[in-house]
Short mmCIF file of C-alpha atoms in Angstrom, two decimals:
data_model
loop_
_atom_site.label_atom_id
_atom_site.label_comp_id
_atom_site.label_asym_id
_atom_site.label_seq_id
_atom_site.Cartn_x
_atom_site.Cartn_y
_atom_site.Cartn_z
CA MET A 1 -26.39 -82.33 -193.46
CA LEU A 2 -23.91 -79.93 -191.85
CA ALA A 3 -24.33 -79.05 -188.19
CA ARG A 4 -26.02 -75.75 -187.67
CA LYS A 5 -23.59 -73.02 -186.43
CA SER A 6 -24.43 -70.82 -183.41
CA ILE A 7 -25.47 -67.22 -183.89
CA ILE A 8 -22.73 -66.09 -181.53
CA PRO A 9 -19.27 -66.54 -182.40
CA GLU A 10 -17.15 -69.24 -180.52
CA GLU A 11 -14.40 -66.84 -179.83
CA TYR A 12 -16.72 -64.45 -178.07
CA VAL A 13 -18.30 -67.22 -175.98
CA LEU A 14 -14.99 -68.44 -174.65
CA ALA A 15 -13.82 -64.85 -173.76
CA ARG A 16 -16.85 -64.41 -171.84
CA ILE A 17 -16.67 -67.36 -169.79
CA ALA A 18 -13.16 -66.88 -169.13
CA ALA A 19 -13.77 -63.28 -167.96
CA GLU A 20 -16.69 -64.78 -165.51
CA ASN A 21 -14.29 -67.25 -164.10
CA LEU A 22 -11.81 -64.38 -163.35
CA ARG A 23 -14.53 -62.19 -161.86
CA LYS A 24 -15.73 -64.97 -159.27
CA PRO A 25 -13.94 -65.11 -156.15
CA ARG A 26 -12.35 -68.44 -155.43
CA ILE A 27 -13.52 -69.35 -151.78
CA ARG A 28 -11.72 -72.27 -150.35
CA ASP A 29 -13.55 -74.35 -147.92
CA ARG A 30 -12.16 -74.38 -144.38
CA PRO A 31 -11.24 -78.12 -143.58
CA ARG A 32 -13.49 -79.39 -141.05
CA LYS A 33 -12.06 -80.54 -137.68
CA ALA A 34 -12.47 -84.09 -136.74
CA ARG A 35 -14.38 -84.32 -133.86
CA PHE A 36 -14.09 -87.06 -131.07
CA ILE A 37 -17.74 -87.70 -130.66
CA ALA A 38 -20.39 -87.00 -133.41
CA LYS A 39 -23.63 -85.08 -132.91
CA ASN A 40 -25.62 -88.50 -132.85
CA GLY A 41 -23.38 -89.83 -130.11
CA ALA A 42 -21.15 -92.22 -132.28
CA CYS A 43 -17.39 -92.42 -131.46
CA ASN A 44 -15.46 -91.09 -134.53
CA LEU A 45 -12.76 -93.51 -134.02
CA ALA A 46 -11.14 -96.09 -136.25
CA HIS A 47 -9.17 -99.11 -135.02
CA LYS A 48 -6.40 -100.21 -137.52
CA ASN A 49 -3.54 -102.61 -137.43
CA ILE A 50 -5.28 -104.93 -134.75
CA ARG A 51 -2.90 -107.96 -134.74
CA GLU A 52 -4.67 -110.20 -132.14
CA GLN A 53 -7.77 -110.94 -134.02
CA GLY A 54 -8.38 -114.09 -131.88
CA ARG A 55 -9.32 -112.08 -128.86
CA PHE A 56 -12.86 -111.37 -130.55
CA LEU A 57 -13.53 -114.94 -130.70
CA GLN A 58 -12.96 -115.51 -127.20
CA ASP A 59 -16.05 -113.33 -126.56
CA ILE A 60 -18.13 -114.79 -129.38
CA PHE A 61 -21.53 -113.57 -127.96
CA THR A 62 -20.50 -110.05 -127.63
CA THR A 63 -19.17 -110.30 -131.03
CA LEU A 64 -22.24 -111.46 -132.39
CA VAL A 65 -24.24 -108.89 -130.76
CA ASP A 66 -22.07 -106.27 -132.08
CA LEU A 67 -22.36 -107.50 -135.66
CA LYS A 68 -24.90 -105.72 -137.98
CA TRP A 69 -28.04 -107.65 -138.70
CA ARG A 70 -27.28 -108.84 -142.02
CA HIS A 71 -23.91 -110.67 -141.06
CA THR A 72 -25.75 -112.08 -137.80
CA LEU A 73 -28.59 -113.46 -139.85
CA VAL A 74 -26.22 -114.93 -142.28
CA ILE A 75 -24.20 -116.61 -139.60
CA PHE A 76 -27.37 -117.99 -137.96
CA THR A 77 -28.56 -119.24 -141.32
CA MET A 78 -25.15 -121.02 -142.26
CA SER A 79 -25.18 -122.41 -138.57
CA PHE A 80 -28.40 -124.38 -139.06
CA LEU A 81 -27.39 -125.34 -142.66
CA CYS A 82 -24.14 -126.65 -141.73
CA SER A 83 -25.54 -128.48 -138.74
CA TRP A 84 -28.37 -130.26 -140.89
CA LEU A 85 -25.87 -131.09 -143.35
CA LEU A 86 -23.31 -132.47 -140.91
CA PHE A 87 -25.56 -134.59 -139.03
CA ALA A 88 -27.08 -135.61 -142.46
CA MET A 89 -24.07 -137.06 -143.62
CA MET A 90 -23.67 -139.02 -140.12
CA TRP A 91 -27.10 -140.40 -140.58
CA TRP A 92 -26.23 -141.58 -144.26
CA LEU A 93 -23.17 -143.21 -142.81
CA VAL A 94 -25.21 -144.93 -140.06
CA ALA A 95 -27.71 -146.26 -142.50
CA PHE A 96 -24.85 -147.37 -144.98
CA ALA A 97 -22.86 -149.04 -142.48
CA HIS A 98 -25.99 -151.09 -141.18
CA GLY A 99 -26.97 -151.70 -144.73
CA ASP A 100 -30.18 -150.10 -144.96
CA MET A 101 -29.63 -148.57 -148.38
CA ASP A 102 -31.23 -151.77 -150.13
CA ALA A 103 -34.24 -150.86 -152.11
CA SER A 104 -36.01 -154.26 -151.13
CA ILE A 105 -36.36 -153.23 -147.63
CA GLU A 106 -39.83 -152.02 -146.70
CA CYS A 107 -40.23 -148.62 -144.95
CA THR A 108 -41.86 -150.28 -141.79
CA THR A 109 -40.63 -151.36 -138.43
CA ASN A 110 -42.92 -154.38 -138.27
CA SER A 111 -40.76 -156.08 -141.22
CA THR A 112 -39.60 -159.58 -139.79
CA LYS A 113 -36.95 -159.89 -142.37
CA TRP A 114 -34.83 -156.80 -141.71
CA THR A 115 -34.91 -154.05 -138.98
CA PRO A 116 -33.16 -150.69 -140.09
CA CYS A 117 -31.70 -148.32 -137.64
CA VAL A 118 -33.80 -145.54 -139.21
CA THR A 119 -36.80 -146.43 -141.44
CA CYS A 120 -37.10 -145.04 -144.96
CA VAL A 121 -33.64 -143.58 -145.13
CA ARG A 122 -32.38 -145.06 -148.50
CA SER A 123 -30.41 -141.86 -149.70
CA PHE A 124 -28.70 -138.63 -148.65
CA THR A 125 -31.69 -136.60 -149.37
CA SER A 126 -33.88 -138.72 -147.04
CA ALA A 127 -31.07 -138.50 -144.54
CA PHE A 128 -30.96 -134.78 -144.82
CA LEU A 129 -34.95 -134.59 -144.41
CA PHE A 130 -34.57 -136.77 -141.25
CA SER A 131 -31.84 -134.61 -139.90
CA ILE A 132 -34.21 -131.49 -140.05
CA GLU A 133 -36.94 -133.32 -138.56
CA VAL A 134 -35.07 -134.46 -135.56
CA GLN A 135 -33.27 -130.95 -135.11
CA VAL A 136 -36.38 -128.71 -135.48
CA THR A 137 -38.71 -131.42 -133.88
CA ILE A 138 -41.19 -131.78 -136.91
CA GLY A 139 -41.82 -135.43 -137.07
CA PHE A 140 -43.73 -136.18 -140.22
CA GLY A 141 -44.05 -139.71 -139.34
CA GLY A 142 -42.57 -141.23 -142.45
CA ARG A 143 -39.00 -141.84 -141.04
CA MET A 144 -38.46 -142.78 -137.38
CA MET A 145 -35.78 -144.49 -135.01
CA THR A 146 -35.78 -148.05 -134.06
CA GLU A 147 -33.80 -149.81 -131.02
CA GLU A 148 -31.39 -151.76 -133.62
CA CYS A 149 -28.47 -149.34 -133.53
CA PRO A 150 -27.05 -147.79 -130.22
CA LEU A 151 -24.78 -145.57 -132.38
CA ALA A 152 -28.08 -144.03 -134.11
CA ILE A 153 -29.27 -143.18 -130.57
CA THR A 154 -26.04 -141.40 -129.71
CA VAL A 155 -26.33 -139.20 -132.97
CA LEU A 156 -29.73 -138.54 -132.00
CA ILE A 157 -28.81 -137.24 -128.60
CA LEU A 158 -25.80 -135.35 -129.88
CA GLN A 159 -28.03 -133.64 -132.65
CA ASN A 160 -30.49 -132.41 -130.02
CA ILE A 161 -27.83 -130.91 -127.73
CA VAL A 162 -26.32 -129.00 -130.59
CA GLY A 163 -29.75 -127.86 -131.85
CA LEU A 164 -30.64 -126.58 -128.33
CA ILE A 165 -27.18 -124.53 -128.23
CA ILE A 166 -27.67 -122.92 -131.54
CA ASN A 167 -31.43 -122.00 -130.74
CA ALA A 168 -30.23 -120.68 -127.35
CA VAL A 169 -27.58 -118.48 -128.87
CA MET A 170 -29.64 -117.16 -131.67
CA LEU A 171 -32.70 -116.12 -129.26
CA GLY A 172 -30.18 -114.67 -127.02
CA CYS A 173 -28.61 -112.46 -129.72
CA ILE A 174 -31.63 -111.39 -131.27
CA PHE A 175 -32.95 -110.28 -127.98
CA MET A 176 -29.92 -108.53 -126.91
CA LYS A 177 -29.68 -106.64 -130.53
CA THR A 178 -33.39 -105.61 -130.29
CA ALA A 179 -33.18 -104.39 -126.53
CA GLN A 180 -29.86 -102.79 -126.94
CA ALA A 181 -29.52 -99.43 -124.68
CA HIS A 182 -28.55 -97.37 -127.59
CA ARG A 183 -32.07 -97.92 -129.10
CA ARG A 184 -33.58 -96.02 -126.11
CA ALA A 185 -30.98 -93.15 -126.44
CA GLU A 186 -32.25 -92.32 -129.88
CA THR A 187 -35.22 -90.54 -127.85
CA LEU A 188 -32.87 -88.67 -125.73
CA ILE A 189 -32.21 -85.31 -127.48
CA PHE A 190 -29.78 -82.40 -126.88
CA SER A 191 -29.80 -78.95 -128.57
CA ARG A 192 -27.71 -78.68 -131.65
CA GLN A 193 -25.82 -75.56 -130.07
CA ALA A 194 -24.88 -74.64 -126.71
CA VAL A 195 -24.58 -71.16 -125.17
CA ILE A 196 -22.61 -69.06 -122.93
CA ALA A 197 -24.36 -66.24 -120.86
CA LEU A 198 -24.71 -64.71 -117.38
CA ARG A 199 -26.47 -66.41 -114.92
CA ASN A 200 -26.53 -65.65 -111.22
CA GLY A 201 -24.03 -63.13 -111.98
CA LYS A 202 -21.53 -65.57 -113.39
CA LEU A 203 -20.57 -66.74 -117.08
CA CYS A 204 -22.15 -70.26 -117.72
CA PHE A 205 -21.86 -72.65 -120.38
CA MET A 206 -25.46 -74.11 -120.88
CA PHE A 207 -27.09 -76.58 -123.34
CA ARG A 208 -30.59 -78.11 -123.37
CA VAL A 209 -31.46 -81.78 -122.80
CA GLY A 210 -34.73 -83.57 -123.17
CA ASP A 211 -36.44 -86.98 -123.34
CA LEU A 212 -39.33 -87.71 -126.01
CA ARG A 213 -40.75 -90.73 -124.32
CA LYS A 214 -43.17 -90.66 -121.61
CA SER A 215 -41.44 -93.42 -119.69
CA MET A 216 -38.66 -91.84 -117.72
CA ILE A 217 -34.83 -92.28 -117.29
CA ILE A 218 -34.41 -93.36 -113.46
CA SER A 219 -31.38 -91.91 -111.73
CA ALA A 220 -30.29 -89.91 -114.96
CA SER A 221 -26.98 -88.09 -114.47
CA VAL A 222 -24.83 -85.80 -116.81
CA ARG A 223 -21.22 -85.54 -117.11
CA ILE A 224 -19.07 -83.05 -119.39
CA GLN A 225 -15.55 -83.60 -120.52
CA VAL A 226 -13.50 -81.02 -122.37
CA VAL A 227 -11.14 -83.07 -125.01
CA ARG A 228 -8.31 -81.00 -126.44
CA LYS A 229 -4.89 -81.50 -127.79
CA THR A 230 -2.12 -80.37 -125.15
CA THR A 231 1.59 -80.69 -124.65
CA THR A 232 3.20 -81.60 -121.22
CA PRO A 233 6.03 -79.40 -120.09
CA GLU A 234 8.33 -82.56 -121.08
CA GLY A 235 7.44 -82.18 -124.73
CA GLU A 236 4.87 -85.31 -124.72
CA VAL A 237 1.99 -84.45 -127.05
CA ILE A 238 -1.37 -85.90 -125.77
CA PRO A 239 -3.76 -85.66 -128.87
CA ILE A 240 -6.87 -86.51 -126.55
CA HIS A 241 -6.58 -85.05 -123.29
CA GLN A 242 -9.80 -85.44 -121.19
CA VAL A 243 -10.74 -83.18 -118.29
CA ASP A 244 -13.89 -83.54 -116.35
CA ILE A 245 -15.73 -80.28 -115.75
CA PRO A 246 -18.28 -79.86 -112.92
CA VAL A 247 -22.15 -79.38 -113.54
CA ASP A 248 -24.06 -77.10 -111.39
CA ASN A 249 -26.54 -79.20 -109.89
CA PRO A 250 -27.95 -78.33 -106.34
CA ILE A 251 -28.65 -82.14 -105.65
CA GLU A 252 -25.58 -83.75 -103.96
CA SER A 253 -26.24 -87.00 -105.70
CA ASN A 254 -25.86 -85.02 -109.32
CA ASN A 255 -29.12 -86.97 -110.48
CA ILE A 256 -31.36 -85.15 -112.37
CA PHE A 257 -35.49 -85.42 -112.89
CA LEU A 258 -35.89 -85.69 -116.52
CA VAL A 259 -39.58 -85.24 -116.83
CA ALA A 260 -39.26 -82.04 -118.97
CA PRO A 261 -36.59 -80.48 -120.80
CA LEU A 262 -33.72 -79.05 -118.69
CA ILE A 263 -31.04 -76.74 -119.36
CA ILE A 264 -27.74 -78.00 -117.89
CA CYS A 265 -25.55 -75.45 -116.75
CA HIS A 266 -21.72 -75.32 -115.93
CA VAL A 267 -20.39 -72.42 -114.04
CA ILE A 268 -17.21 -71.07 -115.59
CA ASP A 269 -14.92 -70.62 -112.71
CA LYS A 270 -11.36 -71.42 -111.66
CA ARG A 271 -11.74 -74.96 -111.86
CA SER A 272 -12.99 -74.77 -115.48
CA PRO A 273 -11.03 -75.12 -118.58
CA LEU A 274 -13.01 -72.37 -120.05
CA TYR A 275 -11.93 -69.84 -117.47
CA ASP A 276 -9.22 -67.85 -119.41
CA ILE A 277 -11.20 -67.99 -122.84
CA SER A 278 -12.91 -64.83 -124.11
CA ALA A 279 -15.63 -64.53 -126.85
CA ALA A 280 -12.78 -63.45 -129.43
CA ASP A 281 -10.49 -66.53 -128.27
CA LEU A 282 -13.44 -68.95 -128.62
CA ALA A 283 -13.32 -69.30 -132.21
CA LEU A 284 -9.52 -69.94 -132.22
CA GLN A 285 -9.84 -72.95 -129.83
CA ASP A 286 -9.27 -76.46 -130.65
CA LEU A 287 -11.45 -78.10 -128.06
CA GLU A 288 -14.53 -80.24 -127.89
CA LEU A 289 -17.03 -80.50 -125.17
CA ILE A 290 -18.31 -84.13 -124.76
CA VAL A 291 -21.89 -84.46 -122.95
CA VAL A 292 -22.53 -87.93 -121.65
CA LEU A 293 -26.03 -88.53 -120.29
CA GLU A 294 -26.35 -91.75 -118.36
CA GLY A 295 -29.61 -93.52 -116.62
CA VAL A 296 -31.78 -96.76 -116.20
CA VAL A 297 -34.56 -97.21 -118.65
CA GLU A 298 -37.74 -97.50 -116.51
CA THR A 299 -39.38 -100.19 -118.75
CA THR A 300 -36.50 -102.69 -119.17
CA GLY A 301 -34.14 -101.74 -116.30
CA ILE A 302 -31.20 -101.48 -118.87
CA THR A 303 -28.50 -98.84 -118.16
CA THR A 304 -28.38 -96.51 -121.40
CA GLN A 305 -26.09 -93.71 -122.47
CA ALA A 306 -26.69 -90.85 -124.85
CA ARG A 307 -23.60 -88.60 -126.05
CA THR A 308 -23.12 -85.66 -128.06
CA SER A 309 -20.39 -83.09 -128.32
CA TYR A 310 -20.15 -79.22 -128.97
CA ILE A 311 -17.20 -77.73 -130.95
CA ALA A 312 -16.11 -74.12 -130.75
CA GLU A 313 -18.38 -73.06 -133.77
CA GLU A 314 -21.43 -74.67 -131.98
CA ILE A 315 -21.09 -72.47 -128.87
CA LEU A 316 -22.95 -69.24 -129.12
CA TRP A 317 -21.58 -66.55 -126.84
CA GLY A 318 -23.97 -64.07 -125.50
CA HIS A 319 -27.28 -66.23 -126.17
CA ARG A 320 -29.96 -67.92 -124.07
CA PHE A 321 -32.48 -70.66 -124.47
CA VAL A 322 -35.98 -69.43 -124.88
CA PRO A 323 -38.52 -70.98 -122.72
CA ILE A 324 -40.54 -73.93 -123.85
CA VAL A 325 -42.56 -74.87 -120.84
CA THR A 326 -46.06 -73.33 -120.37
CA GLU A 327 -48.70 -74.13 -118.31
CA GLU A 328 -52.04 -74.67 -120.10
CA GLU A 329 -55.43 -75.50 -118.50
CA GLY A 330 -53.87 -77.04 -115.42
CA VAL A 331 -51.24 -78.99 -117.49
CA TYR A 332 -47.65 -78.25 -118.34
CA ALA A 333 -47.20 -78.31 -122.14
CA VAL A 334 -43.73 -78.74 -123.87
CA ASP A 335 -43.15 -76.97 -127.26
CA TYR A 336 -40.47 -79.04 -128.95
CA SER A 337 -40.44 -76.69 -132.02
CA LYS A 338 -38.42 -74.07 -130.14
CA PHE A 339 -36.14 -76.63 -128.36
CA GLY A 340 -32.89 -75.32 -129.89
CA ASN A 341 -34.00 -71.54 -130.19
CA THR A 342 -31.78 -68.93 -128.54
CA VAL A 343 -32.22 -65.22 -127.96
CA LYS A 344 -29.46 -62.83 -127.80
CA VAL A 345 -28.83 -60.98 -124.41
CA ALA A 346 -26.36 -58.88 -122.97
CA ALA A 347 -23.10 -60.59 -121.88
CA PRO A 348 -19.76 -59.58 -121.40
CA ARG A 349 -17.18 -60.62 -124.28
CA CYS A 350 -14.03 -60.97 -121.84
CA SER A 351 -13.19 -64.19 -119.89
CA ALA A 352 -14.45 -65.13 -116.78
CA ARG A 353 -10.95 -64.53 -115.35
CA GLU A 354 -11.11 -60.79 -116.14
CA LEU A 355 -14.82 -60.65 -115.13
CA ASP A 356 -13.59 -61.85 -111.54
CA GLU A 357 -10.76 -59.34 -111.69
CA LYS A 358 -12.88 -56.36 -112.84
CA PRO A 359 -16.47 -56.46 -111.26
CA SER A 360 -17.29 -53.06 -112.99
CA ILE A 361 -17.47 -55.36 -116.30
CA LEU A 362 -20.30 -57.10 -114.82
CA ILE A 363 -22.12 -54.15 -113.30
CA GLN A 364 -22.07 -52.33 -116.77
CA THR A 365 -23.65 -55.57 -118.27
CA LEU A 366 -26.34 -55.84 -115.64
CA GLN A 367 -27.37 -52.17 -116.41
CA LYS A 368 -27.40 -52.82 -120.04
CA SER A 369 -29.50 -55.99 -119.34
CA GLU A 370 -31.86 -54.08 -117.45
CA LEU A 371 -32.20 -51.23 -120.01
CA SER A 372 -32.88 -53.83 -122.53
CA HIS A 373 -35.19 -55.50 -120.62
CA GLN A 374 -37.28 -52.32 -119.79
CA ASN A 375 -37.08 -51.45 -123.63
CA SER A 376 -38.53 -54.92 -124.47
CA LEU A 377 -41.31 -54.51 -121.82
CA ARG A 378 -42.20 -50.91 -123.21
CA LYS A 379 -42.28 -52.39 -126.73
CA ARG A 380 -44.51 -55.28 -125.72
CA ASN A 381 -46.85 -52.88 -123.86
CA SER A 382 -47.15 -50.73 -126.93
CA MET A 383 -47.74 -53.57 -129.24
CA ARG A 384 -50.60 -54.74 -126.92
CA ARG A 385 -51.97 -51.47 -126.76
CA ASN A 386 -51.91 -51.16 -130.63
CA ASN A 387 -53.38 -54.46 -131.01
CA SER A 388 -56.29 -53.75 -128.42
CA ILE A 389 -56.91 -50.75 -130.31
CA ARG A 390 -57.07 -52.24 -133.76
CA ARG A 391 -59.08 -55.00 -132.24
CA SER A 392 -61.70 -52.74 -131.08
CA ASN A 393 -61.85 -50.70 -134.23
CA SER A 394 -62.39 -53.87 -136.39
CA MET A 395 -65.20 -55.00 -133.98
CA ARG A 396 -66.98 -51.74 -134.66
CA ARG A 397 -66.63 -51.88 -138.34
CA THR A 398 -67.93 -55.47 -138.40
CA ASN A 399 -70.58 -54.92 -135.84
CA PRO A 400 -73.36 -52.36 -137.08
CA SER A 401 -74.95 -52.46 -133.41
CA LEU A 402 -72.01 -50.64 -132.25
CA ILE A 403 -72.30 -47.71 -134.51
CA VAL A 404 -73.53 -44.59 -132.69
CA PRO A 405 -77.04 -43.45 -134.46
CA LYS A 406 -77.52 -39.83 -135.46
CA VAL A 407 -80.36 -37.97 -133.74
CA GLN A 408 -82.02 -34.74 -135.39
CA PHE A 409 -83.04 -31.68 -133.23
CA ILE A 410 -85.48 -29.10 -134.13
CA THR A 411 -84.72 -25.56 -133.02
CA PRO A 412 -87.35 -23.06 -132.54
CA GLU A 413 -86.51 -21.31 -135.75
CA GLY A 414 -87.44 -24.47 -137.65
CA ASN A 415 -84.20 -25.52 -138.76
CA GLN A 416 -82.88 -29.04 -138.26
CA SER A 417 -79.63 -29.83 -136.79
CA ALA A 418 -77.89 -33.28 -136.67
CA SER A 419 -75.65 -34.25 -133.66
CA GLU A 420 -74.48 -37.46 -132.49
CA THR A 421 -74.93 -38.99 -129.31
#
């Protein structure tokens, strides 16, 4: 049977598809900038062409801890199997050299005819089982050592020492992998975006940091670095140029008490790399601000470090973080659903240098901020008034006892008139 033809001619369909493709604008995705630190704190750095691979084996314990779990488990499993097989071969050679492979020998040490080095070891399988029993100290009782062979006693001591070393390394690696510092850093969160706004009459770079656990981070400190590509006067290109910027903290030790989410502030002054950057220039800047939070875990005493970064597209100019800490029934409550929420505020679009050179810009911005604050208060009061009126009206409608009754008055002429009291 022939295939059924379409109702619409094929020529018309092809022409229509071509016309639709021409009408659609071709949008080319902007290539994403490679960032030095990812949002989750991982370093976006690939090590290539390392010739001296033997340096990793010199620090074998750290290498095992840094490996993935599947690789570590495979290495430990192969270590046990190889040690069991190696010593099984040694036990088989001892038994073979002593002549214990004869089937006529009884599996007992009370035999007067022949005393074997290890009882009931007559094949490689039995030697392998005895090797496992010796290293993991199971001891089923069927195979045991005798005083006949000093070499067998030496092999027993050597296998016990090797087994203890493998167990110690395995337990140490598993403990270090489960108690690594970056596991605690998973509950230290940063705001997805940073803001630049006025605080105390100065432009400030701000972001929010918080801890989701009740166990605190002791001696927590925050450092900020700016990473950018620079060129020296001699023509040398530095692809990753790191510059430390100060954090506005009234405490001399630069430690923060991270009991609740805090807004970390950096004042953009003459020492700041952001001093000459305006709102229009921010989108064109090829920079990355790296934030590092360090502290000691209260429960384990291990130093932990949480990292994140902000590029130019993730910095909001003229925004402020909304408050999320409120007092409810004598307890401070934190609403983490608004952790990264911001609100737009009045802020100058010029750079901090221009703001210092022209104080009139700051005065105008403060006046606009005051007017917007007054307007918001008026809107809030009017909304509260309207809500109270609507609530009272709804209460009158739903509660019939609040309705004013009608009272009839009789006039001297005998007419009845109704009035409300």
